[in-house]
Amino acid sequence: MRYFTARLVRHQRLNGDNFLLHFADPQIAAQALPGQFLMIAADVDALSPYPILMRPFSVFGVSPQEGSFSILVKVIGLGTRQMSQFGLGADVPMIGLLGNHFEVDAQKAAVMVAGGVGIAPFYLLAQKLIHGGGPLLLLYGARSRSDLVTMEAFEELGVEVRASTEDGSFGTKGRVTDLLVTYLKDSSNSQILACGPGPMLEAVSRIARQHRVPLQVSVECFMGCGFGVCFGCAVETTEGYRLACQYGPVFDGHKMKWDTSGHV
Amino acid sequence: MRYFTARLVRHQRLNGDNFLLHFADPQIAAQALPGQFLMIAADVDALSPYPILMRPFSVFGVSPQEGSFSILVKVIGLGTRQMSQFGLGADVPMIGLLGNHFEVDAQKAAVMVAGGVGIAPFYLLAQKLIHGGGPLLLLYGARSRSDLVTMEAFEELGVEVRASTEDGSFGTKGRVTDLLVTYLKDSSNSQILACGPGPMLEAVSRIARQHRVPLQVSVECFMGCGFGVCFGCAVETTEGYRLACQYGPVFDGHKMKWDTSGHV
Amino acid sequence: MFDPRIQIAGKNFQNPVWTASGTFAYGAEFEPFLDLNEIGAVVVKGLSIQPRAGNAPNRIYETPSGMLNSIGLQNVGMENFVKEKLPRLKHYRTQVIANIFGKTEEEYVQVAAYLSDHADIAGVELNISCPNVKEGGIEFGSNPELTRRVVSSVRKKCRLPLYVKLSPNVTDICPIAIACQDAGADAVTLINTLVAMAIDIERREPVLSTIFGGLSGPAIKPIALRMVYQVARAVKIPVVGIGGISRWQDAVEFFLAGATAIQIGTANFYKPTVAKEVLDGLVCYCERKKIPDVAALREAMKSEKAQTC
Amino acid sequence: MFDPRIQIAGKNFQNPVWTASGTFAYGAEFEPFLDLNEIGAVVVKGLSIQPRAGNAPNRIYETPSGMLNSIGLQNVGMENFVKEKLPRLKHYRTQVIANIFGKTEEEYVQVAAYLSDHADIAGVELNISCPNVKEGGIEFGSNPELTRRVVSSVRKKCRLPLYVKLSPNVTDICPIAIACQDAGADAVTLINTLVAMAIDIERREPVLSTIFGGLSGPAIKPIALRMVYQVARAVKIPVVGIGGISRWQDAVEFFLAGATAIQIGTANFYKPTVAKEVLDGLVCYCERKKIPDVAALREAMKSEKAQTC
Ligand SMILES: Cc1cc2nc3c(=O)[nH]c(=O)nc-3n(C[C@H](O)[C@H](O)[C@H](O)COP(=O)(O)OP(=O)(O)OC[C@H]3O[C@@H](n4cnc5c(N)ncnc54)[C@H](O)[C@@H]3O)c2cc1C
Ligand SMILES: Cc1cc2nc3c(=O)[nH]c(=O)nc-3n(C[C@H](O)[C@H](O)[C@H](O)COP(=O)(O)OP(=O)(O)OC[C@H]3O[C@@H](n4cnc5c(N)ncnc54)[C@H](O)[C@@H]3O)c2cc1C
Ligand SMILES: Cc1cc2nc3c(=O)[nH]c(=O)nc-3n(C[C@H](O)[C@H](O)[C@H](O)COP(=O)(O)O)c2cc1C
Ligand SMILES: Cc1cc2nc3c(=O)[nH]c(=O)nc-3n(C[C@H](O)[C@H](O)[C@H](O)COP(=O)(O)O)c2cc1C
Ligand code: FES
Ligand code: FES
């Protein structure tokens, strides 16, 4: 874990309010595991940052050859808006690598379930797994077509992508959980890896429980520090409160207490 | 007086920490009088600006043909640092025109005395006066050569520039008040127009009093609003407290109470 | 459709977005920026019997997401206000509230009585909380008993609706608000500024001439909101919320906390059109949420959780 | 040359830049970022007799230049601290201070007594000001008489230097500080967080599970500085300044206001090397101003102006 600055080397605008920021840092590029995240300053003015707190972002993809990694950012508030305006060459303060990571059971088919910007940790998962063989499936839901991003990149890796939109503007009309139910009908020896908004994760966990399928979820919550010192990122599990930045962000989906785990 | 946004059309880096920002606004270009100022947002994020308060800047120069005006900015804190990073094409919120202006007595020789970034209001004064005929003299002091800016621009207008630096790196070694004393030795029928740090203005006013020469000063102080509603910019004159943004920023230098007029 | 109108103490306000005392001068200064008819009420700069010149410079300073002020209640005095400032404001549909203060109980009473006789306005707002002035405005507002006394005395001579503006610089704001209610106030407004300071480390002296000043702006919003939430649950009279409001979202928070109206202060300085923007955003929000009026908005919070502090 | 060393209650600190309770966990967490030897003292997360799980989520939220927290004093408990956390910290020259709290006077005494017997540390810091916990930490710290009582009781059983951490949520902080001094405290530290809240306008409920939380960060610096300035002039024991310090300039303000040491809180979260940067900047400043030591820095303000608030 380091507190360091990484240089912004590429800025890629995607659909809607999403974009990819590529940073140069060979160490992160070499070491990041799928699901791990970084705390990133939302203002490069280190003297008097505003907003003050760093923001958590999953490592999206890595290029060990180029010594760079990327993050996927969706603009939703002040911090992400400012990040969308970072200039090329900016040296952005950050802390990482942080958190645990998805652990895939090689004996089971892996299905990734992503809601909106919850797609973020799965590209790296696909990058890592695709070499290990085995077909990979991504179920990807969003409100509308413009919220679906980087699907081609997944397809280029050889991942099968099934998409849904609530407004029907792309893929199946409906929710990503509908896709999951359909999928599970004839694939019982699976494991689910999910990331997205709380209510989606809760729905996924209900379905997984019904089908008795293992589930790992990457949870979202406010994070004050990202490295286990503010005690602010507690989520409730059947084993009690757990700091999401330390014991997570990936949790056993069957042990989450969704009602009492806060919301962002 | 308007609350408006003006587009940044040119960004000119000068010596040291100084730069010129040129904005498109035909109205300001046509109407600005020397000594008038604008309150300018130091953060283009109108939703949640940081710092919150706008910053006062004199109109530096105007180009009525191009419909643009410029301001000279010296980076000294958070706000001016952010302004130095405004991108071309940015629409910057501002309020103006504000304040009174220098009034030149055509019967007397006019000598402009500027300390550091106090040079700002004099270029417009020169632009306006040079057409009215009469030779113009600028006494311009700064700490060091790198703090002296835009002298060529003044010379191009036909202004005689005499410079001093405290470290002797350019012009006469010493303070601008030394230049003033020398000048006043053989020019009694003069008027002084001064702008610069408080202590400099105070020294100038002592000299002007000794020589019984009229003096107008443009004062510096913290300004909360710029348009007379926060009552925060009071300076003390022999007639009592006066709001610098309303009765000033140009005051009769002989009526200022320097001791009790605050400091920035 | 959202109906933004409210009524307090028999006076009708076309909307609940007001501008705060000391940040909107006497109103006319904002004519270049804003149609004053859009504002629910203008609360003018604090008035005293005699005009006051205010404090020595420096009077203001910016701090992170806030500002300090020590204006010293500079004002034109109650008579000049009625003669020179009020007539211009009366051209508008906007209601006018006069913020007032005094050095003593008697002075408060005198200003309130004078305005009752001479000013056709929607209310007086008693500033018992200003931290800037020697004469001790702070004393009244930091003690329930003193508060009760001054409010009672003013109430007797004040035939205009009576607002009392509370200080946040207290251990518990609820007893003070209750004292106001008991003494006959029609509404409480809160918060005034928090006592604070800054030091110029190069000159090695306080930045403000009075050493201490009042902190306002977005920095204090979370404190203001907490106090509004507490007071709205402690009194039955309307609560007017103030403190760091600079966006419509902030205003919505205050209404949800229980405010009947809100005032915008510091933000007027750097966004002179802010009142209009806040009103527009508020209306949009309520229409999106299908909230019919301000009363419904005040009740729109989900069931309350346990209060544990 | 500037000598950064200070002494409080017979303990030597290599410098006056400390880290605040609840923002530096148990110290070791910062080893990846910082040589802990550079810090004057680490004040560890508030300890109670038993471990505590803390409050339900959400526990934190960001506000303009600040943050709200309602951690609920999650901690490993005094015994685990001594067994598992302290040994690691003892590898460093840095002093350790244990922040403690209890539900009752007896619990405070018990933690202080336990640490006196089992922990070789530079002091205990009594948190009589936490606004988060049901059990009423707030009660002790908002009343001089209750403060005097709990501090006296702890003092009797506490053989370690005793710091008392004051709440800013009071009308007048000076009588509380004086009560601490009278009851035998070796120093006071201030301020803790300001009680505040935020509302989620989409969900229409408070953001924090406990409704209210504590506001910290740069937003509160002007308030903290004012209180340090007041208390430093009201008591003779050393004052440790806290509140919104994120740059060396902020720290200098606190020393000029009269602090003998400062603590950095929230800024550790977003600039984990901030303590080192503040120390370096402080040393530079003092050398530039030819200030020989912290005592001289505390005296370096120009003659005081009239205090008019
Ligand atoms: C472990 C982890 C990994 C994440 N990875 C990514 C990622 O790869 N890409 C991405 O775009 N986003 C990711 N997020 C969410 C991202 O951190 C938030 O979107 C961001 O912090 C919002 O900052 P803001 O300043 O723009 O929004 P704010 O102005 O702070 O808030 C705007 C809105 O966003 C919500 N919000 C604030 N903080 C969070 C948060 N931590 N999580 C979710 N919502 C929040 C608020 O409730 C509010 O409604 C991740 C979050 C976590 C906890
Ligand atoms: C009428 C008027 C006209 C001005 N014209 C110009 C101009 O044309 N060009 C220019 O570069 N500057 C001008 N100034 C000064 C300019 O406004 C300040 O430099 C600016 O506000 C500092 O902002 P900041 O955020 O960078 O500094 P801050 O971070 O706010 O402060 C940094 C330092 O600057 C000082 N400072 C803060 N505000 C002011 C202020 N209003 N005046 C002087 N010092 C201040 C502070 O004491 C502090 O030491 C003018 C000021 C006034 C009152
Ligand atoms: C420059 C200034 C002057 C003020 N003058 C007064 C006043 O005369 N009377 C009063 O009751 N409040 C006064 N206030 C307090 C404001 O009305 C308001 O209560 C406070 O600033 C908090 O709101 P805000 O954060 O939106 O500014 C003043 C505030 C500022 C910033
Ligand atoms: C997340 C968090 C947890 C805190 N926990 C404690 C605590 O356990 N005991 C205590 O006395 N103060 C606690 N505090 C208060 C800080 O020590 C400090 O007094 C306060 O945050 C103000 O300083 P700052 O603005 O630098 O953060 C906590 C503050 C934060 C932000
Ligand atoms: S984010 Fe601070 S402990 Fe997890
Ligand atoms: S700057 Fe606000 S009155 Fe002059």
mmCIF file of C-alpha atoms in Angstrom, chain C residues 26 44-52 75-87 98-100 110-119:
data_model
loop_
_atom_site.group_PDB
_atom_site.id
_atom_site.type_symbol
_atom_site.label_atom_id
_atom_site.label_comp_id
_atom_site.label_asym_id
_atom_site.label_seq_id
_atom_site.Cartn_x
_atom_site.Cartn_y
_atom_site.Cartn_z
ATOM 1 C CA TYR C 26 -31.650 46.960 1.904
ATOM 2 C CA VAL C 44 -32.904 43.764 5.794
ATOM 3 C CA LYS C 45 -29.620 44.549 7.530
ATOM 4 C CA GLY C 46 -29.936 44.771 11.320
ATOM 5 C CA LEU C 47 -31.371 48.137 12.415
ATOM 6 C CA SER C 48 -30.708 50.102 15.570
ATOM 7 C CA ILE C 49 -32.136 53.339 16.898
ATOM 8 C CA GLN C 50 -29.234 55.403 15.660
ATOM 9 C CA PRO C 51 -27.157 54.806 12.548
ATOM 10 C CA ARG C 52 -23.937 52.892 13.252
ATOM 11 C CA ASN C 75 -26.656 50.331 9.502
ATOM 12 C CA VAL C 76 -28.565 53.436 8.540
ATOM 13 C CA GLY C 77 -30.692 53.512 11.696
ATOM 14 C CA MET C 78 -34.402 52.832 11.988
ATOM 15 C CA GLU C 79 -35.601 56.248 10.834
ATOM 16 C CA ASN C 80 -33.524 56.403 7.694
ATOM 17 C CA PHE C 81 -34.602 52.891 6.933
ATOM 18 C CA VAL C 82 -38.259 53.827 7.057
ATOM 19 C CA LYS C 83 -37.747 57.053 5.141
ATOM 20 C CA GLU C 84 -35.134 56.129 2.575
ATOM 21 C CA LYS C 85 -34.930 52.386 2.161
ATOM 22 C CA LEU C 86 -38.371 50.935 2.754
ATOM 23 C CA PRO C 87 -40.333 52.876 0.107
ATOM 24 C CA ALA C 98 -36.703 44.192 9.589
ATOM 25 C CA ASN C 99 -33.881 42.632 11.565
ATOM 26 C CA ILE C 100 -33.305 44.716 14.703
ATOM 27 C CA GLN C 110 -37.873 51.083 21.092
ATOM 28 C CA VAL C 111 -36.888 49.879 17.629
ATOM 29 C CA ALA C 112 -39.716 47.354 17.529
ATOM 30 C CA ALA C 113 -42.227 49.944 18.664
ATOM 31 C CA TYR C 114 -41.001 52.495 16.154
ATOM 32 C CA LEU C 115 -41.290 50.040 13.310
ATOM 33 C CA SER C 116 -44.748 48.963 14.486
ATOM 34 C CA ASP C 117 -45.852 52.571 14.180
ATOM 35 C CA HIS C 118 -44.068 53.541 11.013
ATOM 36 C CA ALA C 119 -43.392 50.520 8.854
#
